[in-house]
Amino acid sequence: MSQQHHSTIALSLDTPVASLAGIGPKRAQALAERGISSVADVIAHLPSRYQDWRQRTPVDDLKPGIIAVLEGELSKIDERPMRGRGWRRLATGWLTVDGQRIRVVWFNLPAYMRGYMPRGQRVLVRGRVGVAQDGRLELAHPDVISLAERAPRPVRPVYRLPTAVGQRLFESIVARALPDLAQLIPNSVPDEIRGDAMTIGDALCYLHQPPDAANPAALQAGDSPAHRALAFDELFAFELALALEHRRSEERAGAAFVGEPTLTKKFAAKLSFPLTGAQQQAIKEIGADLERQQQMNRLLMGDVGSGKTVVAFWAALRAVESGYQAAMMAPTELLAEQHFRSFNRMCAGLGVRVTLLIGRIAGYERETVLEGLARGEIDVAFGTQAVIQQKVRIARLGLGIIDEQHRFGVFDRARLKALGATANVLMMTATPIPRSLAMSLFGNLSVSFLDELPPGRTPIATELRSESENARLNEELREEIARGGRIYYVVPLIEGEDDEAKSVANTATKLARAIREARIATLHGRMRSADKDRALRAFRDGALDLLVSTTVVEVGIDVPEATVIVIAAAERYGLAQLHQLRGRVGRGSAPARCILVASDDADEAALARLEVMRRALTGREVAAADLALRGPGDLLGARQTGALPLKFVHLVRDARMIEKARALAEQWLMRDPSLESAASAGARIAVRKMLTQGFSLGDVG
Ligand code: ADP
Ligand code: MG
């Protein structure tokens, strides 16, 4: 079919972008990778920035670094290949403004400029002022709008798009879709609650095509009535979904743990340390919850190293002494094995039958284990989420514990279903989220907090270094090893996919050369499970001084004797992830250090972020900084997994709105408990979408 034919088709919200004029399979694919597959997705894809084209910059005010908007006449553009740059072509032209000539350059002319800007045309040009090699001012990669063609929007949206899709193309699709379709997007907030706030349709039009009078700085900051309307509408639906989920889980029957505390008592008495107050409190909350006939759905949040594992073990024993089985699931085999081993150590002599279910346990051995679980002859199973949830039948499963669940979907009904109809669920996470935010974001779960670290921990001294100082760093590491210290050295790559120098193997070789006496091993996700296990065990037992690893050590790994963690290319990680990595040390009583090494090409923003990390020591401080620095979608790694179905909400900016949305959602549900009324039509659609989204996330991450 020709493109012309396509463009006459009436659009609907469901129209696939692939069928739009100008969008071939390649562009459609690129857009789909960003979650834009339908016209509705296009409309929901808001500009990431706004350009201010209103004021003209006087030529005399031009100076390097500023963004200038100039009106003038454009000369013919010359293009020539750049030496040594393969296919790249340097395009140069001149803009005449009030009789003065200013050079404009592009490395590769934008497609829209090609054959589009006849010489002598009057144009508006906007770009950053730079200094050319000859010392004169120039504009590099400016945007150009022909004034003969149309008057530019004074406030122009800029979208975050794949390179295959140009701004103008996207803008034109938006322009085609908005007028007919924006008003068809349902409002989840009923009219009577919305009052005179903007509708979704009006808000989307406002943000895609800001009126001339709009304030670009406010738009850029996400501070407009339109932003607030979208955020509130989304939050309202989210809170409805949470409340409905909560109600449903309250109604679900759960295994009640009411056995005599034979095992849990012995366990507590055998512990080599007293429980912290926070641990005792969490155990009390969990114990009370487990006694009830309703299914427990509880989240245990605690900073890295706060001692969540002991609490989980307590809960597992509580299941066993009440006649049930328990399964503890971890995101990696490494962590599952660690839990299995710690449990055996801490619960030795209690007569609890345990098993480890990971890849390397196969064949006959595996069958025996599976049978034992199915017959109820094994009390506690340790394994990865993937294995236990998908392949294992556990006869009397009373409790599923999911450790390091920092990428969960909040409406993860698939997960619960996999665990069986009545199993209680305990999820554990070190994701730094402020308590109040957690309470409102996970309104469908009960939450316990471990907000206290075990005593005797010294804060982890965090230092920021640059790659060029590595020789000195190696010298310090040698001294550390001489003092008996143990070091994690985290690098971003297994093999040199894009940067050989930062691979595990290469780094290990370099360190072996620099610190000859060090006993070094490597650890990464592609190693055979037995080899991973051997490396980690050797490190734990002190047979190794230095472990060069990828971020597989990120979650949960517990070697209290480790004293230093070096994180190479630290700018590549988010704050929450860095905090997790840093938490690998400082788990014992010896002073610990975290050394963040910034790559030489790290940009200023990245360095600023690392500086924040250097100063923020507790999970709470990191959480606050992380929320302020990153968008809402980044929280919980949500951008990757869509864990929180919130596209428009900014958790810092909209913090106060959350409570209001919750209160109104609850009130609305009292009037219309099943969202059946006509006024709830929009809400019904939005809620169903959120719940399905969570559902399909069941096996992700
Ligand atoms: P996380 O909350 O990060 O999962 P862990 O459960 O791995 O933390 O505990 C970290 C370390 O602290 C472990 O070595 C654990 O044995 C120890 N630990 C846990 N609770 C206490 C306590 N109350 N007193 C002293 N050490 C503790
Ligand atoms: Mg842990």
XYZ file of C-alpha atoms and ligand atoms in Angstrom:
729
model
C 0.000 0.000 0.000
C 1.273 3.447 -0.751
C 1.848 5.983 1.956
C -0.640 8.286 0.383
C -3.300 5.711 0.871
C -2.401 5.364 4.542
C -2.634 9.011 5.321
C -6.288 9.110 4.382
C -7.262 6.437 6.906
C -9.066 7.871 9.883
C -6.924 7.467 12.978
C -8.070 5.822 16.127
C -6.226 5.500 19.409
C -5.451 1.887 18.550
C -4.009 2.599 15.119
C -0.523 1.074 15.045
C 2.219 3.611 14.378
C 3.540 1.222 11.750
C 0.591 2.096 9.527
C 1.196 5.853 9.620
C 2.623 7.785 6.706
C 6.371 8.221 7.088
C 6.771 5.334 9.512
C 8.285 2.309 7.825
C 9.154 -0.949 9.554
C 12.508 0.336 10.789
C 11.095 3.434 12.445
C 8.155 1.486 13.807
C 10.584 -0.954 15.388
C 12.670 1.841 16.896
C 9.555 3.449 18.358
C 8.244 0.135 19.667
C 11.486 -0.312 21.576
C 10.579 2.873 23.448
C 7.113 1.594 24.171
C 5.439 3.586 21.394
C 3.383 1.238 19.239
C -0.015 2.870 18.876
C -1.337 6.341 18.286
C -2.390 6.394 21.933
C 1.265 5.796 22.877
C 2.297 8.679 20.623
C -0.100 11.007 22.388
C 1.097 9.813 25.784
C 4.730 10.440 24.843
C 5.223 13.913 26.245
C 7.962 16.310 25.217
C 11.050 15.974 27.352
C 12.051 19.608 26.892
C 10.758 22.885 25.540
C 12.580 25.414 23.421
C 11.904 29.076 23.782
C 11.749 30.724 20.335
C 10.058 33.898 21.436
C 12.883 36.332 21.964
C 15.427 37.211 19.274
C 18.973 37.480 20.595
C 20.615 40.764 19.551
C 23.742 39.980 17.531
C 25.840 42.094 19.872
C 24.819 39.916 22.814
C 26.183 36.717 21.291
C 28.757 35.008 23.431
C 30.019 31.447 23.704
C 27.805 29.042 25.588
C 24.460 30.828 25.358
C 21.481 29.572 23.377
C 20.674 32.157 20.741
C 17.644 32.679 18.530
C 18.500 34.669 15.433
C 16.405 35.842 12.511
C 18.166 36.331 9.214
C 18.925 35.100 5.757
C 20.575 31.774 5.114
C 23.213 31.296 2.405
C 23.556 28.126 0.364
C 24.814 25.271 2.502
C 28.053 23.610 1.419
C 28.614 20.001 2.245
C 31.902 18.174 2.118
C 33.181 14.918 3.574
C 35.091 15.228 6.837
C 38.584 13.868 6.653
C 39.042 10.607 8.511
C 35.397 10.507 9.562
C 34.101 8.008 7.001
C 30.620 8.921 5.902
C 30.258 12.018 8.038
C 29.884 15.252 6.112
C 30.518 18.724 7.348
C 27.866 21.204 6.258
C 28.582 24.935 6.491
C 26.572 27.987 5.694
C 26.262 31.629 6.633
C 23.470 33.411 8.348
C 23.222 37.128 7.709
C 21.676 39.002 10.610
C 21.445 42.790 10.477
C 24.289 42.877 7.982
C 26.576 40.621 10.062
C 27.549 37.134 8.956
C 27.589 34.231 11.384
C 28.725 30.772 10.456
C 26.367 27.815 10.973
C 27.759 24.274 10.901
C 26.472 20.732 11.108
C 28.327 17.471 11.191
C 25.822 15.755 8.933
C 23.024 17.972 7.782
C 19.636 17.150 9.347
C 17.358 15.470 6.814
C 14.815 18.276 6.876
C 17.435 20.765 5.731
C 18.192 18.867 2.553
C 16.843 20.659 -0.481
C 14.471 22.462 1.826
C 16.155 25.762 2.509
C 16.757 27.594 -0.710
C 19.445 30.212 -0.500
C 18.310 33.643 0.496
C 15.346 32.455 2.478
C 14.368 34.236 5.635
C 14.774 31.884 8.578
C 14.765 31.647 12.314
C 17.773 29.829 13.742
C 18.237 28.536 17.263
C 21.327 26.927 18.705
C 24.239 27.125 21.081
C 26.901 29.699 20.331
C 30.386 28.247 20.009
C 33.807 29.381 18.946
C 35.176 28.184 15.602
C 38.814 27.254 15.045
C 39.496 30.682 13.610
C 38.246 32.261 16.830
C 34.972 33.572 15.409
C 31.584 32.805 16.864
C 29.481 30.163 15.171
C 26.303 28.182 15.723
C 26.812 24.421 15.758
C 23.873 22.131 14.937
C 21.231 24.843 15.125
C 17.552 24.226 14.435
C 16.246 26.148 11.470
C 12.704 27.203 10.715
C 11.820 28.810 7.418
C 9.671 31.867 8.016
C 8.315 31.689 4.487
C 6.809 28.328 5.306
C 5.144 28.917 8.647
C 5.408 30.925 11.776
C 7.206 28.863 14.408
C 5.590 27.985 17.671
C 7.027 30.366 20.247
C 7.367 27.466 22.681
C 8.493 24.413 20.807
C 8.341 20.894 22.230
C 11.331 18.597 21.929
C 10.785 14.872 22.207
C 13.135 12.141 23.326
C 13.147 9.953 20.232
C 15.166 7.203 18.626
C 17.617 8.588 16.070
C 15.634 7.069 13.217
C 12.666 9.305 13.998
C 13.097 13.037 13.565
C 11.481 15.698 15.726
C 9.481 17.087 12.818
C 8.101 13.731 11.795
C 6.974 13.001 15.335
C 5.529 16.469 15.698
C 3.518 15.982 12.526
C 2.064 12.690 13.754
C 1.109 14.326 17.021
C -0.463 17.198 15.141
C -2.545 14.801 13.072
C -3.674 12.708 16.017
C -4.311 15.261 18.739
C -7.303 17.240 17.479
C -9.539 14.212 16.899
C -8.288 11.823 19.501
C -7.108 13.688 22.587
C -10.644 14.151 23.826
C -11.358 10.437 23.445
C -8.810 9.520 26.101
C -10.796 8.674 29.194
C -10.418 10.663 32.384
C -10.117 8.432 35.398
C -11.026 11.272 37.710
C -14.818 11.676 37.568
C -16.059 15.106 36.503
C -17.393 16.061 39.908
C -14.030 15.413 41.570
C -12.042 17.111 38.847
C -13.918 20.382 39.259
C -12.338 23.015 37.050
C -8.982 21.301 36.675
C -7.972 20.387 33.111
C -9.251 17.268 31.404
C -6.728 14.734 30.127
C -7.422 15.754 26.559
C -6.851 19.445 27.246
C -3.751 18.721 29.272
C -2.201 16.614 26.501
C -2.944 19.292 23.909
C -1.418 21.910 26.179
C 1.789 19.952 26.636
C 2.247 18.874 23.014
C 1.297 22.212 21.533
C 1.753 24.825 24.223
C -0.213 28.021 23.669
C 1.816 31.089 22.811
C 1.379 32.445 26.308
C 2.745 29.354 28.061
C 5.813 29.776 30.202
C 8.581 27.615 28.736
C 10.604 27.534 31.956
C 7.610 26.249 33.906
C 6.831 23.679 31.232
C 10.409 22.550 31.263
C 10.274 22.145 35.029
C 7.105 20.069 34.788
C 5.260 22.792 36.642
C 2.002 23.521 34.847
C -1.699 22.893 35.397
C -1.486 20.336 32.596
C 1.277 18.375 34.304
C -0.659 18.398 37.524
C -3.852 17.248 35.818
C -2.131 14.263 34.187
C -0.318 13.293 37.362
C -3.425 13.500 39.469
C -5.499 11.500 37.031
C -2.894 8.766 37.015
C -2.504 8.757 40.775
C -6.239 8.560 41.268
C -6.444 5.427 39.105
C -3.377 4.005 40.829
C -4.853 4.509 44.275
C -8.142 2.950 43.152
C -6.226 -0.069 41.888
C -4.260 -0.335 45.139
C -7.405 -0.145 47.224
C -9.194 -2.750 45.129
C -6.189 -5.050 45.293
C -5.934 -4.570 49.002
C -9.575 -5.437 49.458
C -9.193 -8.537 47.353
C -6.147 -9.770 49.255
C -7.896 -9.149 52.565
C -10.607 -11.487 51.383
C -8.156 -14.180 50.357
C -7.763 -17.016 52.831
C -4.217 -17.668 53.984
C -2.438 -20.379 55.895
C -2.608 -19.459 59.599
C 0.582 -20.146 61.532
C -0.451 -20.977 65.062
C 1.941 -23.814 65.992
C 3.832 -23.946 69.282
C 6.971 -21.811 68.919
C 9.354 -24.726 69.302
C 11.724 -23.894 66.444
C 11.586 -20.118 66.538
C 12.398 -20.091 70.260
C 15.441 -22.320 69.822
C 16.542 -20.287 66.825
C 16.425 -17.016 68.738
C 18.311 -18.566 71.646
C 21.043 -19.908 69.374
C 21.740 -16.646 67.538
C 25.258 -15.349 68.023
C 23.991 -11.781 68.362
C 21.001 -10.065 69.960
C 18.328 -8.968 67.491
C 18.062 -5.250 66.918
C 14.948 -3.481 68.114
C 13.847 -3.077 64.525
C 14.267 -6.790 63.847
C 12.219 -7.645 66.941
C 9.508 -5.254 65.871
C 9.380 -6.684 62.336
C 9.207 -10.222 63.715
C 6.327 -9.181 65.938
C 4.430 -7.651 63.021
C 5.059 -10.595 60.747
C 4.176 -13.108 63.458
C 0.856 -11.419 64.152
C 0.063 -11.241 60.460
C 0.884 -14.906 59.953
C -1.488 -15.968 62.704
C -4.452 -14.579 60.841
C -6.650 -16.579 58.488
C -6.013 -14.032 55.745
C -3.161 -14.266 53.350
C -0.170 -12.142 54.342
C 1.205 -9.812 51.668
C 4.031 -8.038 53.382
C 6.999 -6.042 52.267
C 10.041 -5.937 54.533
C 12.078 -2.860 53.713
C 15.483 -2.412 55.239
C 18.680 -0.731 54.263
C 21.539 -2.834 52.960
C 23.035 -4.770 55.856
C 20.121 -4.159 58.219
C 19.699 -7.907 58.767
C 16.628 -8.890 56.770
C 17.778 -12.484 56.343
C 17.444 -13.383 60.010
C 13.883 -12.098 59.998
C 13.132 -14.205 56.926
C 14.600 -17.307 58.546
C 12.449 -16.703 61.602
C 9.349 -16.556 59.415
C 10.351 -19.762 57.604
C 10.737 -21.569 60.926
C 7.382 -20.243 62.036
C 5.861 -21.895 58.960
C 7.600 -25.193 59.678
C 6.612 -25.325 63.349
C 3.026 -24.683 62.244
C 3.095 -27.676 59.927
C 3.753 -25.880 56.654
C 6.572 -25.701 54.126
C 8.404 -22.513 53.138
C 10.260 -21.447 50.013
C 12.859 -18.709 49.961
C 13.602 -17.237 46.571
C 16.493 -15.055 45.454
C 17.217 -13.327 42.162
C 20.503 -15.176 41.593
C 21.773 -18.677 42.281
C 24.699 -17.171 44.111
C 22.402 -15.564 46.615
C 20.173 -18.628 46.886
C 23.207 -20.722 47.805
C 24.331 -18.178 50.344
C 20.934 -18.278 52.033
C 20.913 -22.063 51.972
C 24.310 -22.177 53.639
C 23.537 -19.528 56.262
C 20.291 -21.263 57.113
C 22.112 -24.565 57.600
C 24.647 -22.839 59.810
C 22.173 -20.886 61.916
C 19.602 -23.640 62.184
C 21.942 -26.584 62.697
C 20.462 -29.089 65.129
C 16.881 -27.890 64.784
C 15.975 -30.884 62.663
C 14.615 -28.836 59.786
C 14.834 -30.544 56.398
C 16.115 -28.132 53.766
C 17.028 -28.249 50.115
C 18.688 -26.129 47.480
C 17.172 -26.054 44.010
C 19.472 -24.529 41.446
C 20.647 -25.340 37.957
C 23.496 -27.620 38.860
C 21.287 -29.914 40.876
C 20.021 -32.121 38.094
C 18.998 -35.578 37.073
C 18.200 -38.094 39.760
C 19.120 -35.747 42.570
C 16.727 -33.150 41.258
C 13.915 -35.620 40.931
C 14.365 -36.740 44.494
C 14.222 -33.147 45.686
C 11.122 -32.385 43.647
C 9.395 -35.475 44.958
C 10.308 -34.586 48.503
C 8.770 -31.154 48.077
C 5.650 -32.499 46.443
C 5.173 -35.027 49.233
C 5.808 -32.469 51.941
C 8.933 -34.222 53.174
C 11.166 -31.181 52.808
C 10.483 -28.201 55.055
C 12.305 -25.299 53.460
C 13.434 -24.884 49.849
C 15.986 -22.350 48.662
C 16.288 -21.417 45.020
C 15.891 -18.745 42.421
C 12.506 -17.225 41.745
C 12.463 -18.605 38.224
C 12.961 -22.191 39.322
C 10.679 -22.259 42.303
C 7.782 -20.318 40.865
C 7.622 -22.075 37.572
C 8.698 -25.616 38.049
C 8.177 -26.722 41.581
C 5.140 -28.109 43.288
C 5.191 -27.783 47.028
C 2.475 -29.714 48.796
C 1.887 -27.591 51.877
C 3.456 -24.308 50.920
C 2.565 -21.855 53.655
C 5.089 -19.111 53.034
C 6.930 -17.733 50.027
C 9.823 -15.394 50.798
C 11.111 -13.294 47.935
C 14.456 -11.687 48.688
C 15.951 -8.621 47.040
C 12.779 -7.927 45.227
C 13.721 -4.475 44.045
C 12.115 -4.861 40.695
C 8.684 -6.104 41.507
C 5.486 -5.096 39.888
C 3.144 -3.768 42.517
C 0.182 -5.668 41.150
C 1.945 -8.927 40.659
C -0.903 -11.356 40.819
C 0.844 -13.901 38.631
C 3.502 -14.300 41.277
C 1.017 -14.902 44.028
C -0.877 -17.382 41.946
C 2.276 -19.358 41.255
C 2.842 -19.717 44.970
C -0.506 -21.330 45.564
C -3.845 -20.129 46.747
C -3.139 -19.737 50.431
C 0.606 -19.179 50.779
C 1.593 -16.108 52.718
C 4.043 -13.837 50.941
C 6.975 -11.939 52.414
C 8.909 -9.722 50.037
C 12.185 -8.156 51.042
C 13.894 -5.189 49.486
C 16.683 -2.742 50.190
C 15.382 -0.320 47.592
C 15.809 3.026 49.237
C 12.379 4.571 49.295
C 11.374 6.947 52.047
C 8.986 5.333 54.486
C 6.074 7.660 53.860
C 6.357 7.198 50.129
C 6.511 3.430 50.500
C 3.350 3.465 52.587
C 1.422 5.325 49.945
C 2.944 3.567 46.950
C 2.368 0.099 48.293
C -1.010 0.673 49.816
C -1.981 -2.851 48.791
C 0.779 -4.392 50.903
C 1.592 -4.301 54.580
C 5.032 -2.856 55.154
C 7.581 -3.495 57.906
C 10.737 -1.429 58.184
C 14.184 -2.303 59.468
C 15.342 1.218 60.074
C 18.227 0.376 62.350
C 21.561 -1.226 61.533
C 23.059 -3.845 63.865
C 25.345 -2.173 66.390
C 29.072 -1.829 65.901
C 28.978 -0.886 62.243
C 31.168 2.009 61.266
C 29.954 4.105 58.347
C 31.577 3.193 55.047
C 34.084 5.860 54.086
C 33.334 6.696 50.476
C 35.930 8.235 48.179
C 35.761 9.539 44.660
C 38.734 8.960 42.341
C 39.456 9.309 38.689
C 40.639 6.568 36.406
C 43.936 8.321 35.800
C 44.914 7.792 39.438
C 44.671 4.025 39.173
C 48.390 3.447 39.787
C 48.098 5.086 43.179
C 44.908 3.203 43.897
C 46.633 -0.108 43.151
C 49.347 0.834 45.612
C 46.707 1.460 48.296
C 45.057 -1.845 47.526
C 48.397 -3.591 47.971
C 48.739 -2.018 51.413
C 45.173 -3.007 52.270
C 45.912 -6.608 51.383
C 49.131 -6.505 53.401
C 47.013 -5.456 56.394
C 44.793 -8.489 55.836
C 41.946 -6.684 54.087
C 39.710 -8.270 51.469
C 38.666 -6.403 48.340
C 35.808 -6.496 45.838
C 36.726 -4.885 42.534
C 33.576 -4.282 40.477
C 33.809 -3.635 36.734
C 30.978 -3.109 34.257
C 31.723 -5.770 31.650
C 32.373 -9.478 31.386
C 34.196 -9.246 28.099
C 35.310 -6.162 26.269
C 32.002 -5.631 24.499
C 32.607 -1.953 24.088
C 35.505 -1.205 26.361
C 38.017 -3.973 26.764
C 39.899 -2.146 29.512
C 36.870 -2.391 31.803
C 36.280 -6.109 31.423
C 36.638 -8.624 34.207
C 39.486 -10.545 32.578
C 41.466 -7.503 31.577
C 41.147 -5.862 34.955
C 42.151 -9.062 36.730
C 45.251 -9.354 34.563
C 46.224 -5.754 35.182
C 45.714 -6.045 38.921
C 47.685 -9.293 39.045
C 50.561 -7.495 37.387
C 50.325 -4.461 39.661
C 49.871 -6.353 42.932
C 51.965 -9.464 42.463
C 51.414 -10.961 45.884
C 47.607 -10.700 45.708
C 45.503 -13.831 45.368
C 42.959 -12.816 42.733
C 39.936 -14.525 41.191
C 37.117 -13.431 38.924
C 33.361 -13.739 39.220
C 30.644 -13.054 36.681
C 27.242 -14.207 35.573
C 28.358 -16.317 32.643
C 30.592 -18.552 34.749
C 29.434 -22.057 35.556
C 27.580 -22.168 38.790
C 30.144 -24.413 40.448
C 32.946 -22.011 39.494
C 31.045 -19.023 40.829
C 30.453 -20.870 44.015
C 34.115 -21.820 44.337
C 35.310 -18.237 43.805
C 32.890 -16.772 46.280
C 33.578 -19.434 48.862
C 37.334 -18.895 48.539
C 36.805 -15.176 48.998
C 34.624 -15.734 52.021
C 37.091 -18.152 53.582
C 40.018 -15.813 53.122
C 41.767 -17.880 50.455
C 41.491 -14.890 48.125
C 42.412 -11.250 48.650
C 40.751 -9.705 45.679
C 37.627 -10.614 43.746
C 37.210 -8.952 40.361
C 33.537 -9.152 39.601
C 30.655 -7.775 37.626
C 27.626 -6.484 39.481
C 26.550 -10.061 40.263
C 27.757 -9.280 43.757
C 25.309 -6.381 43.854
C 22.485 -8.012 45.701
C 22.692 -9.666 49.030
C 26.173 -11.195 48.995
C 27.381 -11.266 52.575
C 31.078 -11.571 53.374
C 31.537 -9.659 56.619
C 35.342 -9.745 56.338
C 35.391 -7.728 53.106
C 36.884 -4.314 53.834
C 37.069 -2.447 50.535
C 34.928 -2.248 47.429
C 36.266 -0.521 44.339
C 33.637 0.375 41.743
C 35.160 1.116 38.351
C 33.248 3.248 35.859
C 31.028 4.200 38.768
C 29.271 6.841 36.678
C 27.452 4.069 34.846
C 25.300 3.167 37.816
C 22.348 4.793 39.493
C 22.586 5.886 43.104
C 20.416 3.076 44.402
C 22.582 0.529 42.643
C 25.777 2.103 43.943
C 24.343 1.982 47.431
C 23.611 -1.729 46.994
C 27.145 -2.351 45.792
C 28.636 -0.300 48.590
C 26.622 -2.367 51.033
C 28.813 -5.395 50.243
C 31.327 -3.981 52.717
C 30.830 -2.641 56.206
C 28.999 -5.821 57.241
C 31.452 -6.628 59.984
C 33.062 -4.517 62.646
C 36.247 -3.569 60.732
C 36.254 -0.115 59.136
C 35.247 -0.277 55.485
C 35.884 1.804 52.414
C 34.104 2.268 49.114
C 36.161 3.722 46.291
C 34.200 5.097 43.357
C 36.365 5.390 40.271
C 35.001 7.733 37.615
C 35.994 7.074 34.001
C 38.065 9.759 32.339
C 35.262 10.565 29.939
C 32.567 10.839 32.615
C 30.636 14.070 32.161
C 30.007 16.722 34.727
C 26.497 15.635 35.636
C 27.765 12.129 36.301
C 30.532 13.424 38.541
C 28.031 15.532 40.446
C 25.934 12.429 41.002
C 28.943 10.533 42.340
C 29.700 13.434 44.621
C 26.162 13.104 46.007
C 26.856 9.421 46.528
C 30.057 10.192 48.384
C 28.172 12.306 50.881
C 24.948 10.309 51.211
C 25.784 7.461 53.545
C 22.519 5.975 54.722
C 19.814 4.479 52.584
C 17.563 7.303 53.616
C 19.980 9.952 52.365
C 20.530 8.062 49.130
C 16.784 7.696 48.666
C 16.191 11.396 49.017
C 19.013 12.248 46.628
C 17.978 9.574 44.165
C 14.413 10.745 44.033
C 15.458 14.312 43.531
C 17.955 13.503 40.781
C 16.106 10.948 38.739
C 12.707 10.809 37.183
C 9.912 8.890 38.859
C 10.165 6.105 36.322
C 13.692 5.307 37.431
C 12.669 4.441 40.921
C 12.743 0.714 41.575
C 14.350 0.324 38.198
C 10.875 0.986 36.943
C 12.012 2.323 33.627
C 13.284 -1.113 32.702
C 10.422 -3.146 34.024
C 7.506 -0.800 34.318
C 7.190 -1.869 37.936
C 5.240 1.207 38.845
C 2.581 1.878 36.248
C 3.093 5.634 36.555
C 4.072 7.605 33.517
C 3.167 11.145 34.429
C 3.722 11.240 38.161
C 6.916 12.701 39.536
C 7.263 11.319 43.005
C 9.093 14.318 44.405
C 7.103 17.004 42.682
C 3.774 15.298 43.293
C 4.472 13.928 46.765
C 1.630 15.827 48.341
C -0.801 14.853 45.647
C -0.466 11.180 46.571
C -2.300 11.547 49.869
C -5.060 13.548 48.280
C -5.516 11.041 45.486
C -5.661 8.255 48.019
C -8.285 9.955 50.158
C -10.465 10.767 47.167
C -10.081 7.274 45.735
C -11.197 5.759 49.010
C -14.190 8.053 49.191
C -15.134 7.233 45.651
C -14.967 3.507 46.311
C -17.360 3.881 49.220
C -19.903 5.266 46.814
C -19.134 2.979 43.919
C -17.293 -0.062 45.280
C -17.051 -1.916 41.975
C -16.680 1.118 39.727
C -19.929 0.294 37.973
C -21.504 3.699 37.588
C -21.267 5.744 34.414
C -19.158 8.312 36.238
C -16.599 5.579 36.928
C -16.281 4.501 33.302
C -12.911 6.155 32.743
C -11.586 4.988 36.075
C -12.649 1.442 35.314
C -10.621 1.411 32.101
C -7.541 2.915 33.715
C -7.624 0.563 36.682
C -8.015 -2.493 34.511
C -5.035 -1.373 32.469
C -2.886 -0.946 35.554
C -3.797 -4.335 36.925
C -3.126 -6.086 33.637
C 0.189 -4.349 33.338
C 1.172 -5.685 36.725
C -0.079 -9.095 35.771
C 2.048 -9.398 32.693
C 5.083 -8.387 34.694
C 4.907 -11.532 36.748
C 7.996 -13.159 35.375
C 10.095 -10.150 34.525
C 13.303 -9.269 36.367
P 20.452 -7.464 54.450
O 19.381 -6.762 55.193
O 21.232 -6.546 53.569
O 19.941 -8.670 53.704
P 21.837 -9.441 56.006
O 20.619 -10.122 56.445
O 22.659 -10.110 54.951
O 21.489 -7.965 55.544
O 22.724 -9.124 57.288
C 23.982 -8.500 57.173
C 24.951 -9.047 58.191
O 24.574 -8.618 59.496
C 24.994 -10.550 58.241
O 26.337 -10.950 58.345
C 24.176 -10.894 59.463
O 24.580 -12.112 60.046
C 24.474 -9.726 60.380
N 23.437 -9.420 61.374
C 22.102 -9.514 61.167
N 21.429 -9.127 62.295
C 22.367 -8.771 63.204
C 22.320 -8.286 64.554
N 21.151 -8.080 65.163
N 23.484 -8.023 65.168
C 24.657 -8.228 64.537
N 24.778 -8.690 63.271
C 23.651 -8.958 62.608
Mg 19.876 -9.544 51.937
